[in-house]
Coordinates of C-alpha atoms and ligand atoms in Angstrom, one line a residue:
M286 CA 18.2 38.2 -7.8
A287 CA 20.9 36.3 -9.6
N288 CA 21.1 34.8 -13.1
V289 CA 21.8 31.1 -12.7
A290 CA 23.8 28.7 -14.9
V291 CA 23.0 25.0 -14.4
V292 CA 25.8 22.6 -15.4
G293 CA 26.8 19.0 -14.9
S294 CA 29.9 18.4 -12.8
Q295 CA 30.6 14.8 -13.8
W296 CA 30.1 13.1 -17.2
G297 CA 26.5 14.2 -17.8
D298 CA 23.3 12.5 -16.8
E299 CA 23.5 14.0 -13.3
G300 CA 19.8 14.7 -13.2
K301 CA 19.9 18.3 -14.5
G302 CA 16.4 18.1 -16.0
K303 CA 14.5 18.1 -12.7
L304 CA 16.6 20.9 -11.3
V305 CA 16.4 23.0 -14.4
D306 CA 12.7 22.6 -14.5
W307 CA 12.5 23.5 -10.8
L308 CA 14.5 26.7 -11.5
S309 CA 12.9 27.5 -14.9
E310 CA 9.5 27.8 -13.2
R311 CA 10.8 31.1 -11.8
A312 CA 13.0 32.2 -14.7
D313 CA 11.8 34.5 -17.4
V314 CA 14.2 33.3 -20.0
V315 CA 15.8 29.9 -20.4
V316 CA 18.9 29.6 -22.6
R317 CA 20.8 26.6 -24.1
F318 CA 24.3 27.6 -24.9
Q319 CA 26.2 24.5 -26.0
G320 CA 25.8 21.0 -27.3
G321 CA 23.0 19.8 -29.4
H322 CA 20.6 16.9 -29.6
N323 CA 23.2 14.6 -28.0
A324 CA 21.7 15.9 -24.7
G325 CA 18.6 14.3 -23.2
H326 CA 16.6 15.8 -20.4
T327 CA 13.6 14.1 -18.9
L328 CA 11.1 16.3 -17.1
V329 CA 8.3 14.9 -15.0
I330 CA 5.5 17.5 -14.5
D331 CA 2.3 16.5 -12.8
G332 CA 3.0 12.9 -13.7
K333 CA 3.5 13.7 -17.4
V334 CA 6.9 12.8 -18.9
Y335 CA 8.5 15.2 -21.4
K336 CA 11.7 14.2 -23.1
L337 CA 13.8 17.1 -24.4
S338 CA 16.9 17.0 -26.4
L339 CA 17.5 20.4 -28.1
L340 CA 14.8 22.6 -26.7
P341 CA 15.4 24.5 -23.5
S342 CA 13.5 23.0 -20.5
G343 CA 11.5 26.3 -20.1
I344 CA 9.5 25.4 -23.2
V345 CA 7.1 23.2 -21.3
R346 CA 6.1 26.0 -19.1
G347 CA 3.9 28.9 -20.3
G348 CA 5.1 32.5 -20.2
K349 CA 8.8 31.9 -20.7
T350 CA 11.1 32.8 -23.5
S351 CA 13.2 29.7 -24.6
I352 CA 16.4 30.5 -26.4
I353 CA 18.7 28.3 -28.4
G354 CA 22.0 30.2 -28.4
N355 CA 24.7 30.5 -31.0
G356 CA 26.9 28.0 -29.1
V357 CA 24.4 25.2 -29.8
V358 CA 24.7 23.0 -33.0
I359 CA 21.2 22.5 -34.4
D360 CA 20.0 19.6 -36.4
P361 CA 17.0 21.3 -38.1
W362 CA 15.2 18.0 -38.8
A363 CA 15.6 16.8 -35.2
L364 CA 14.5 20.2 -33.9
L365 CA 11.3 20.2 -36.0
K366 CA 10.5 16.6 -34.9
E367 CA 11.0 17.5 -31.3
I368 CA 8.7 20.6 -31.7
E369 CA 6.1 18.3 -33.3
T370 CA 6.3 15.7 -30.5
L371 CA 5.9 18.4 -27.8
R372 CA 3.1 20.1 -29.6
G373 CA 1.5 16.6 -29.6
Q374 CA 1.7 16.8 -25.8
D375 CA -0.1 20.1 -25.7
V376 CA 3.0 22.2 -25.3
T377 CA 2.7 25.6 -27.0
I378 CA 5.7 26.5 -29.2
T379 CA 5.6 29.6 -31.3
A380 CA 8.0 32.3 -32.6
E381 CA 6.9 34.2 -29.5
N382 CA 8.3 31.7 -26.9
L383 CA 11.1 30.1 -28.9
K384 CA 14.0 32.0 -30.3
I385 CA 16.9 30.5 -32.2
A386 CA 20.2 32.4 -32.7
E387 CA 20.6 33.3 -36.3
N388 CA 24.3 32.7 -36.0
A389 CA 24.0 29.1 -34.6
T390 CA 25.6 26.3 -36.6
L391 CA 23.5 23.6 -38.4
I392 CA 24.1 19.9 -38.1
L393 CA 23.5 18.3 -41.6
P394 CA 22.9 14.6 -42.4
L395 CA 26.5 14.4 -43.6
H396 CA 27.7 15.2 -40.1
G397 CA 25.9 12.3 -38.5
E398 CA 27.2 10.0 -41.2
L399 CA 30.7 11.2 -40.7
D400 CA 30.4 10.7 -36.9
A401 CA 29.3 7.1 -37.5
L402 CA 31.9 6.4 -40.2
R403 CA 34.6 7.5 -37.8
E404 CA 33.3 5.6 -34.9
D405 CA 33.1 2.4 -36.9
A406 CA 36.6 2.9 -38.4
T407 CA 38.9 0.5 -36.6
A408 CA 42.0 2.6 -36.8
A409 CA 40.5 5.6 -35.0
V410 CA 40.1 6.1 -31.3
K411 CA 36.6 5.1 -30.5
I412 CA 34.9 7.8 -28.4
G413 CA 31.5 6.2 -28.1
T414 CA 29.8 9.4 -29.4
T415 CA 26.0 9.7 -29.6
R416 CA 26.5 9.6 -33.4
R417 CA 24.4 12.7 -33.8
G418 CA 27.0 14.6 -35.8
I419 CA 27.9 16.9 -32.9
G420 CA 31.7 16.7 -33.3
P421 CA 31.8 17.0 -37.1
A422 CA 29.4 20.1 -37.0
Y423 CA 31.6 21.9 -34.4
E424 CA 34.7 21.0 -36.6
D425 CA 33.0 22.8 -39.6
K426 CA 32.2 25.7 -37.4
V427 CA 35.7 26.2 -36.2
A428 CA 37.0 25.6 -39.7
R429 CA 34.7 28.4 -41.0
R430 CA 32.8 26.4 -43.5
A431 CA 29.6 25.7 -41.5
I432 CA 26.1 26.5 -42.7
R433 CA 24.4 28.7 -40.1
V434 CA 20.7 29.4 -39.4
S435 CA 20.7 32.8 -41.2
D436 CA 22.2 31.2 -44.4
L437 CA 18.8 29.5 -44.8
A438 CA 17.3 32.9 -45.8
D439 CA 19.6 33.4 -48.7
P440 CA 19.4 30.6 -51.3
E441 CA 22.3 32.0 -53.5
L442 CA 24.6 32.2 -50.6
L443 CA 23.4 28.9 -49.3
A444 CA 24.3 27.2 -52.6
K445 CA 27.8 28.7 -52.5
K446 CA 28.4 27.6 -49.0
I447 CA 27.2 24.1 -49.8
D448 CA 29.8 24.0 -52.6
T449 CA 32.6 25.0 -50.2
L450 CA 31.4 22.6 -47.6
L451 CA 31.2 19.7 -50.0
A452 CA 34.6 20.4 -51.5
H453 CA 35.9 19.4 -48.1
H454 CA 33.4 16.7 -47.1
N455 CA 33.3 14.8 -50.4
A456 CA 37.1 14.5 -50.4
L457 CA 36.8 13.1 -46.9
R458 CA 34.0 10.7 -47.9
R459 CA 36.0 9.5 -50.9
G460 CA 38.8 8.7 -48.5
L461 CA 36.5 6.8 -46.2
G462 CA 34.9 4.9 -49.1
A463 CA 31.5 6.6 -48.6
E464 CA 29.2 7.9 -51.3
E465 CA 29.6 11.6 -52.2
V466 CA 26.9 14.1 -51.2
D467 CA 25.0 15.7 -54.0
G468 CA 25.0 19.5 -53.5
A469 CA 21.7 20.1 -55.3
D470 CA 19.9 17.5 -53.2
L471 CA 21.3 19.0 -50.0
L472 CA 20.2 22.5 -51.1
A473 CA 16.7 21.3 -51.9
K474 CA 16.4 19.6 -48.5
L475 CA 17.5 22.7 -46.7
Q476 CA 15.2 25.0 -48.7
E477 CA 12.3 22.7 -47.8
I478 CA 12.8 23.2 -44.1
A479 CA 14.2 26.8 -44.2
P480 CA 10.9 28.6 -43.6
K481 CA 10.1 26.4 -40.6
I482 CA 13.4 27.1 -39.0
L483 CA 13.6 30.8 -40.0
E484 CA 10.3 31.4 -38.2
F485 CA 12.2 31.1 -34.9
S486 CA 15.4 32.8 -36.0
D487 CA 16.3 35.9 -33.9
I488 CA 19.0 38.2 -32.8
V489 CA 19.6 36.4 -29.6
W490 CA 22.3 38.6 -28.1
R491 CA 19.9 41.6 -28.4
R492 CA 17.1 39.6 -26.8
L493 CA 19.4 38.9 -23.8
D494 CA 20.5 42.4 -23.6
E495 CA 16.9 43.5 -23.4
A496 CA 16.3 40.9 -20.8
K497 CA 19.1 42.4 -18.7
R498 CA 17.8 45.9 -19.1
D499 CA 14.3 44.8 -18.0
R500 CA 15.8 42.9 -15.1
K501 CA 14.5 39.6 -16.3
L502 CA 15.7 36.4 -14.6
V503 CA 17.8 34.3 -17.0
L504 CA 18.6 30.6 -16.6
F505 CA 21.4 29.2 -18.6
E506 CA 20.9 25.5 -19.2
G507 CA 24.0 23.4 -19.6
A508 CA 24.1 20.0 -21.3
Q509 CA 26.6 17.1 -20.7
G510 CA 29.1 17.6 -17.8
A511 CA 32.4 19.1 -16.8
M512 CA 34.4 16.0 -17.5
L513 CA 33.0 15.9 -21.1
D514 CA 34.3 19.5 -21.6
N515 CA 36.5 19.8 -24.7
D516 CA 39.3 21.5 -22.7
H517 CA 38.8 20.4 -19.1
G518 CA 37.4 16.9 -19.5
T519 CA 38.9 13.5 -20.2
Y520 CA 40.2 14.5 -23.7
P521 CA 39.9 12.9 -26.2
F522 CA 36.9 11.1 -24.7
V523 CA 34.9 14.3 -24.5
T524 CA 32.2 16.1 -26.4
S525 CA 33.1 18.8 -28.9
S526 CA 31.9 21.8 -27.0
N527 CA 32.8 23.5 -23.8
T528 CA 30.4 22.4 -21.2
V529 CA 31.5 24.5 -18.3
A530 CA 29.6 27.6 -17.2
G531 CA 32.1 30.0 -18.9
Q532 CA 30.6 28.9 -22.2
A533 CA 27.2 30.3 -21.1
A534 CA 28.4 33.8 -22.0
V535 CA 30.1 32.9 -25.3
G536 CA 27.4 30.5 -26.4
S537 CA 24.6 33.0 -26.0
G538 CA 26.2 36.4 -26.6
V539 CA 26.4 38.0 -23.2
G540 CA 29.3 39.2 -21.1
P541 CA 31.1 37.0 -18.5
G542 CA 29.3 38.9 -15.6
A543 CA 25.9 37.7 -16.8
V544 CA 26.0 34.6 -14.8
S545 CA 26.1 35.2 -11.1
Y546 CA 25.4 31.7 -9.6
V547 CA 26.7 28.5 -11.1
L548 CA 24.8 25.4 -9.9
G549 CA 26.7 22.2 -10.4
I550 CA 24.5 19.2 -10.6
T551 CA 26.2 16.3 -9.0
K552 CA 25.1 12.7 -8.7
A553 CA 25.8 11.0 -5.3
Y554 CA 27.7 8.4 -7.2
T555 CA 29.3 8.4 -10.7
T556 CA 28.1 7.3 -14.1
R557 CA 29.5 7.6 -17.6
V558 CA 28.2 6.6 -21.1
G559 CA 30.6 6.0 -23.9
E560 CA 34.3 5.2 -23.9
G561 CA 37.1 6.7 -21.8
P562 CA 38.7 6.6 -18.4
F563 CA 36.6 6.2 -15.3
P564 CA 38.8 5.6 -12.2
T565 CA 36.0 4.7 -9.7
E566 CA 34.1 2.4 -12.1
L567 CA 32.7 -0.7 -10.5
F568 CA 32.5 -4.0 -12.4
D569 CA 30.8 -6.0 -9.6
D570 CA 27.4 -6.4 -8.1
I571 CA 27.6 -3.0 -6.4
G572 CA 28.0 -1.3 -9.7
Q573 CA 25.2 -3.4 -11.2
G574 CA 23.0 -2.4 -8.2
L575 CA 23.6 1.3 -8.7
G576 CA 22.7 1.0 -12.4
E577 CA 19.5 -0.9 -11.6
R578 CA 18.3 1.2 -8.8
G579 CA 19.4 4.4 -10.5
K580 CA 17.8 3.3 -13.9
E581 CA 21.0 4.2 -15.6
F582 CA 20.2 4.1 -19.2
G583 CA 20.8 6.9 -21.7
V584 CA 17.8 9.1 -22.6
V585 CA 19.1 9.7 -26.1
T586 CA 20.8 6.4 -27.1
G587 CA 19.4 4.0 -24.6
R588 CA 22.9 2.8 -23.8
K589 CA 23.6 1.3 -20.4
R590 CA 25.6 3.7 -18.3
R591 CA 28.8 2.6 -16.5
C592 CA 28.5 3.1 -12.7
G593 CA 31.0 3.7 -9.9
W594 CA 31.7 5.4 -6.6
F595 CA 31.6 9.1 -6.0
D596 CA 34.8 10.7 -7.2
A597 CA 35.4 13.8 -5.0
V598 CA 38.7 14.7 -6.7
M599 CA 37.0 14.9 -10.1
V600 CA 34.1 16.9 -8.8
R601 CA 36.4 19.3 -6.9
Q602 CA 38.3 19.9 -10.2
A603 CA 34.9 20.6 -11.9
V604 CA 34.1 23.1 -9.2
K605 CA 37.4 24.9 -9.8
T606 CA 37.5 24.8 -13.6
G607 CA 33.8 25.7 -14.0
G608 CA 33.5 28.2 -11.2
I609 CA 30.7 26.3 -9.5
T610 CA 29.1 28.3 -6.7
G611 CA 27.0 25.5 -5.1
I612 CA 26.1 21.9 -5.7
A613 CA 22.8 20.2 -6.2
L614 CA 23.3 16.6 -5.0
T615 CA 21.0 14.2 -6.9
K616 CA 19.9 10.5 -6.6
L617 CA 21.0 10.1 -3.0
D618 CA 18.2 7.5 -2.6
V619 CA 20.1 5.2 -4.9
L620 CA 22.6 4.7 -2.2
D621 CA 20.0 3.6 0.3
G622 CA 20.6 0.2 1.9
M623 CA 24.3 -0.1 1.3
D624 CA 26.5 -1.1 4.2
E625 CA 29.4 1.1 3.4
L626 CA 30.1 3.7 0.8
K627 CA 33.4 4.6 -0.8
V628 CA 34.5 8.1 -2.0
C629 CA 37.6 8.7 -4.1
V630 CA 39.9 11.2 -2.3
G631 CA 43.0 10.9 -4.4
Y632 CA 44.7 9.0 -7.2
K633 CA 47.7 6.7 -7.1
L634 CA 49.9 7.1 -10.1
G635 CA 53.1 5.1 -9.8
D636 CA 54.6 6.0 -6.4
K637 CA 52.8 9.3 -6.3
V638 CA 49.4 10.2 -4.9
L639 CA 47.7 13.0 -6.8
D640 CA 45.0 15.4 -5.5
Y641 CA 43.9 16.3 -9.1
Y642 CA 43.0 14.4 -12.3
P643 CA 46.0 14.6 -14.7
S644 CA 45.5 15.8 -18.2
N645 CA 47.7 13.3 -20.0
M646 CA 45.6 10.5 -21.6
A647 CA 47.9 7.7 -20.5
D648 CA 48.0 9.0 -16.9
Q649 CA 44.2 9.3 -16.9
A650 CA 43.8 5.7 -17.8
E651 CA 46.4 4.5 -15.4
V652 CA 45.5 6.3 -12.1
E653 CA 44.0 4.2 -9.3
P654 CA 41.5 5.6 -6.9
V655 CA 42.4 6.1 -3.2
Y656 CA 39.2 5.6 -1.2
E657 CA 37.8 6.8 2.0
T658 CA 35.1 4.5 3.4
L659 CA 32.0 5.9 4.9
E660 CA 29.2 4.2 6.8
G661 CA 26.0 3.6 4.8
W662 CA 22.4 3.8 5.9
S663 CA 19.6 1.3 5.9
D664 CA 16.6 3.7 6.1
S665 CA 15.1 5.2 3.0
T666 CA 16.0 8.7 1.8
F667 CA 13.5 8.5 -1.1
G668 CA 11.3 11.5 -1.2
A669 CA 13.0 13.3 1.7
R670 CA 12.2 17.0 1.8
S671 CA 14.1 18.2 4.9
W672 CA 17.3 17.3 6.7
D673 CA 15.2 15.8 9.5
D674 CA 13.9 13.3 7.0
L675 CA 17.4 11.9 6.4
P676 CA 19.2 9.3 8.4
A677 CA 22.2 10.8 10.4
T678 CA 24.7 8.7 8.3
A679 CA 23.3 10.1 5.1
V680 CA 23.7 13.7 6.4
K681 CA 27.3 12.7 7.4
Y682 CA 27.9 11.5 3.8
I683 CA 26.6 14.7 2.3
R684 CA 28.7 16.8 4.7
R685 CA 31.8 14.9 3.9
V686 CA 31.2 15.2 0.2
E687 CA 30.7 19.0 0.7
E688 CA 34.0 19.2 2.5
L689 CA 36.0 17.2 -0.1
I690 CA 34.7 19.0 -3.1
E691 CA 35.1 22.4 -1.6
A692 CA 31.7 23.7 -2.6
P693 CA 28.5 24.1 -0.5
I694 CA 25.4 21.9 -1.1
A695 CA 22.6 24.2 -2.2
L696 CA 20.0 21.4 -2.9
V697 CA 19.6 17.7 -2.4
S698 CA 17.3 15.9 -4.7
T699 CA 15.7 12.7 -3.4
S700 CA 13.4 11.5 -6.2
P701 CA 12.5 12.5 -9.8
E702 CA 9.5 14.5 -8.4
R703 CA 10.3 18.2 -8.2
E704 CA 8.9 18.6 -4.7
D705 CA 11.2 15.9 -3.3
T706 CA 14.0 18.4 -2.9
I707 CA 15.8 19.7 0.2
L708 CA 16.5 23.3 -0.3
V709 CA 19.5 24.6 1.5
K710 CA 20.3 27.7 -0.5
D711 CA 18.1 29.3 -3.3
P712 CA 20.5 29.9 -6.2
F713 CA 18.3 32.8 -7.5
L714 CA 18.6 34.6 -4.2
D715 CA 22.4 34.7 -4.1
Ligands
IMP99 P1 29.1 13.4 -28.7 O1 28.8 14.6 -27.9 O2 28.0 12.7 -29.4 O3 30.2 13.7 -29.7 O4 29.8 12.3 -27.8 C1 31.0 12.4 -27.1 C2 30.9 11.9 -25.7 O5 30.0 12.6 -24.9 C3 30.4 10.4 -25.6 O6 31.1 9.7 -24.6 C4 29.0 10.5 -25.3 O7 28.5 9.4 -24.6 C5 29.1 11.7 -24.3 N1 27.8 12.5 -24.3 C6 27.3 13.3 -25.2 N2 26.2 13.9 -24.7 C7 25.9 13.3 -23.5 C8 24.9 13.6 -22.6 O8 23.9 14.3 -22.7 N3 25.0 12.8 -21.4 C9 26.0 12.0 -21.2 N4 27.0 11.8 -22.0 C10 27.0 12.5 -23.2

């Protein structure tokens, strides 16, 4: 049996929630290893809808350990609210089934404020962030001034760390014309929630080592997608963490060998929220149709997602940079009823044709997609559960995608319901 990491291979919103839920049913431990409450996973279980942001998807199922790893940035207020909402939906959340890394970084209100101040500043490059304070919190982590979960247990240390943090942030806020943050007030706010967070605090790396010893099955649950990765994505229009599977090890405190199968969740077309380049973006009725049929609105911010054709060059790059073993192709049914489908197989840049996505920001914005046109299908693929349920042209589309991205299809998802899945290869049985 293999430990599996589930990651997005495009710009997020690939439909990871359903697949993670499907896999988490069999996992013993489910771990989040990067990102924060910028992520949004919708799970539909027995017709009941659960919206998760920060909590690992395993939390909605009994008998699992859910872990928030050190690589995650945690807004403690958002976390407590999410716990309360889920408890209201009869989900059991206790210190037994939820563990938070004591060395994880906290997102504070000042991070969200800074995120918004920067996004609204006209001189800056607008990223189109979720304004959740994700970037500013990671900046403080790397700059070694962040407040971490374990700091909440030591009021004296916490006060000192707040002073250090505010020496930086208040200078920045003065420069941006924002009101300074009062240290005593922030300390009081943190002390108020400290016991509620510390209840879940744990030595996560040890927990995972025990899980390994006991041969427990671990599912590493990624958020966002490869093209939002801080190193490998469309920088600077990316998130502030590494979203590729390599981060699963660093962000939870296990060795690189802990992940044996990387499942890349891939939408049958492409979407993106926020700013930044998107070579195959469609501004016509076709794009509009994809958005409507695919219900392409952000779970977290409610923003309309930009839609476009499948970009095989980009996904192939994600397969390589993220070590993706196999693909789960999602939302195939959204392509139903289209006469023809285009797939990007290269990029024109000046007089050259590239077989990769360049790293230079100007080149990324300038490339033009080179398309291959494939035949569409008129029959419905919605709810298909085997290859035989699919029209021949849909199978042809999948096979061509597989060839172009240089990774095998492990699963095809044909509706939000977990049973509506064509299983080609079980990632846990690699
Ligand atoms: P941040 O993560 O809030 O800093 O936002 C940086 C970029 O990542 C923006 O383009 C966001 O729209 C995008 N982003 C962040 N989280 C998600 C996600 O869960 N799905 C899709 N896009 C996301």
